């Protein structure tokens, strides 16, 4: 099977593009935080949680799913971040047996700092492309993600 010949010769395959950009993004994000001397106890792998935890509270199973992590790995990362004072578990008001994960004030500081750094990174990356191309690429990838999510939801509805 000669699948690679069907790919355009003038660019990397989509998987390589996405993985390499994600790695560059995470590396740049961490470097910016380190240069500010902030959150030096965080590890690269914690970004998988930070990018998905939100501020409204989330169950561990939903966080693991969103972060594409197994439940034990996600639980271990949340435990580490909880021990570091970044996250806390609170009872779910809709189901007293379940817990929701929330950022603490220290965790909110991480999210706020990361938001600022991400905005700076986007601005820097935007400068490497013609005007409007970066934002158009982001919108296109976002639209693709939404369409794929909708497609998966349709498949999930018909699954036994």
Coordinates of C-alpha atoms in Angstrom, one line a residue:
X1 CA 0.0 0.0 0.0
X2 CA 1.5 3.3 -1.1
X3 CA -0.4 5.8 1.1
X4 CA 2.5 8.2 1.5
X5 CA 2.5 8.9 -2.2
X6 CA -1.0 10.2 -2.0
X7 CA 0.1 13.0 0.4
X8 CA 1.1 16.4 -1.0
X9 CA 4.8 16.6 -1.5
X10 CA 4.9 20.3 -0.5
X11 CA 4.0 19.8 3.2
X12 CA 4.2 17.4 6.1
X13 CA 1.4 15.0 6.8
X14 CA -1.3 16.5 9.1
X15 CA -0.3 14.3 12.0
X16 CA 3.3 15.5 11.8
X17 CA 2.2 19.1 11.6
X18 CA -0.1 18.8 14.6
X19 CA 2.3 16.9 16.8
X20 CA 5.3 19.1 16.0
X21 CA 3.3 22.3 16.5
X22 CA 1.9 21.0 19.8
X23 CA 5.4 20.1 20.9
X24 CA 6.7 23.6 19.9
X25 CA 3.7 25.2 21.6
X26 CA 4.3 23.3 24.9
X27 CA 8.0 23.9 24.8
X28 CA 7.6 27.7 24.2
X29 CA 4.9 27.9 26.9
X30 CA 7.1 26.2 29.5
X31 CA 10.1 28.2 28.5
X32 CA 8.2 31.5 29.0
X33 CA 7.0 30.4 32.4
X34 CA 10.5 29.3 33.4
X35 CA 12.0 32.6 32.2
X36 CA 9.6 34.4 34.6
X37 CA 10.6 32.1 37.4
X38 CA 7.0 30.9 37.7
X39 CA 5.7 27.4 38.6
X40 CA 9.0 25.7 38.4
X41 CA 7.6 22.6 40.2
X42 CA 5.3 21.9 37.2
X43 CA 6.3 19.3 34.7
X44 CA 5.8 19.1 31.0
X45 CA 3.3 16.3 31.4
X46 CA 1.1 18.5 33.6
X47 CA 0.1 20.5 30.6
X48 CA -2.2 17.6 29.5
X49 CA -4.3 18.4 32.6
X50 CA -3.9 22.2 32.6
X51 CA -5.2 22.4 29.0
X52 CA -8.4 20.6 29.9
X53 CA -9.3 21.2 33.6
X54 CA -11.2 24.5 33.2
X55 CA -12.5 26.5 36.1
X56 CA -16.1 25.2 36.5
X57 CA -15.2 21.9 38.0
X58 CA -14.8 18.6 36.1
X59 CA -15.0 15.0 37.1
X60 CA -11.9 12.9 36.8
X61 CA -13.4 10.6 34.1
X62 CA -14.3 13.6 32.0
X63 CA -10.9 15.2 32.5
X64 CA -9.2 11.9 31.5
X65 CA -11.3 11.7 28.4
X66 CA -10.8 15.3 27.4
X67 CA -7.0 15.0 28.0
X68 CA -6.7 11.7 26.2
X69 CA -5.3 10.1 29.2
X70 CA -6.0 6.8 30.9
X71 CA -7.9 7.2 34.2
X72 CA -4.9 6.0 36.4
X73 CA -2.5 8.4 34.6
X74 CA -4.9 11.3 34.9
X75 CA -5.6 10.5 38.6
X76 CA -1.8 10.5 39.2
X77 CA -1.3 13.9 37.6
X78 CA -4.3 15.4 39.4
X79 CA -2.9 14.0 42.7
X80 CA 0.5 15.6 42.0
X81 CA -1.1 18.9 41.2
X82 CA -3.3 18.6 44.3
X83 CA -0.3 17.9 46.5
X84 CA 1.4 21.0 44.9
X85 CA -1.6 23.1 45.9
X86 CA -2.8 23.7 42.3
X87 CA -6.0 21.7 42.3
X88 CA -8.6 20.5 44.8
X89 CA -11.4 18.0 44.8
X90 CA -14.8 19.0 46.0
X91 CA -18.0 17.1 46.3
X92 CA -20.2 17.3 43.2
X93 CA -23.4 19.0 44.2
X94 CA -25.4 16.9 41.7
X95 CA -24.0 13.6 43.0
X96 CA -22.6 13.5 46.5
X97 CA -20.6 10.4 45.8
X98 CA -18.6 12.0 43.0
X99 CA -15.9 14.7 43.2
X100 CA -15.2 17.6 41.0
X101 CA -11.7 18.9 40.3
X102 CA -11.2 22.7 40.5
X103 CA -8.1 24.9 40.4
X104 CA -7.2 26.5 43.7
X105 CA -6.2 30.2 43.7
X106 CA -2.7 29.0 43.0
X107 CA -4.0 27.0 40.1
X108 CA -6.0 29.9 38.8
X109 CA -2.8 31.9 38.8
X110 CA -1.3 29.2 36.5
X111 CA -4.3 29.3 34.2
X112 CA -4.2 33.2 34.1
X113 CA -0.4 33.2 33.5
X114 CA -0.7 30.5 30.8
X115 CA -3.5 32.5 29.1
X116 CA -1.3 35.5 28.9
X117 CA 1.6 33.5 27.6
X118 CA -0.5 31.8 25.0
X119 CA -1.8 35.1 23.7
X120 CA 1.9 36.3 23.4
X121 CA 2.8 33.0 21.6
X122 CA -0.1 33.4 19.2
X123 CA 1.0 36.9 18.5
X124 CA 4.6 35.9 17.9
X125 CA 3.5 33.0 15.6
X126 CA 1.1 35.2 13.8
X127 CA 4.0 37.4 12.7
X128 CA 5.6 34.5 10.8
X129 CA 2.6 34.4 8.3
X130 CA 0.9 36.8 6.0
X131 CA -1.7 38.9 7.6
X132 CA -4.8 36.9 8.4
X133 CA -3.3 33.5 7.6
X134 CA -2.7 32.4 11.2
X135 CA -6.2 33.3 12.3
X136 CA -7.7 31.6 9.2
X137 CA -5.7 28.5 9.9
X138 CA -6.8 28.4 13.6
X139 CA -10.5 28.9 12.5
X140 CA -10.1 26.1 9.9
X141 CA -8.6 23.7 12.4
X142 CA -11.3 24.6 14.9
X143 CA -14.0 24.0 12.4
X144 CA -12.5 20.6 11.5
X145 CA -12.3 19.7 15.2
X146 CA -16.0 20.6 15.7
X147 CA -17.0 18.7 12.6
X148 CA -15.1 15.6 13.7
X149 CA -16.6 15.9 17.2
X150 CA -20.1 16.1 15.6
X151 CA -19.3 13.1 13.4
X152 CA -18.1 11.1 16.5
X153 CA -21.3 12.1 18.4
X154 CA -23.4 10.7 15.6
X155 CA -21.4 7.5 15.6
X156 CA -21.8 7.2 19.4
X157 CA -25.6 7.7 19.1
X158 CA -25.9 4.7 16.8
X159 CA -23.5 2.4 18.7
X160 CA -25.1 -0.4 20.7

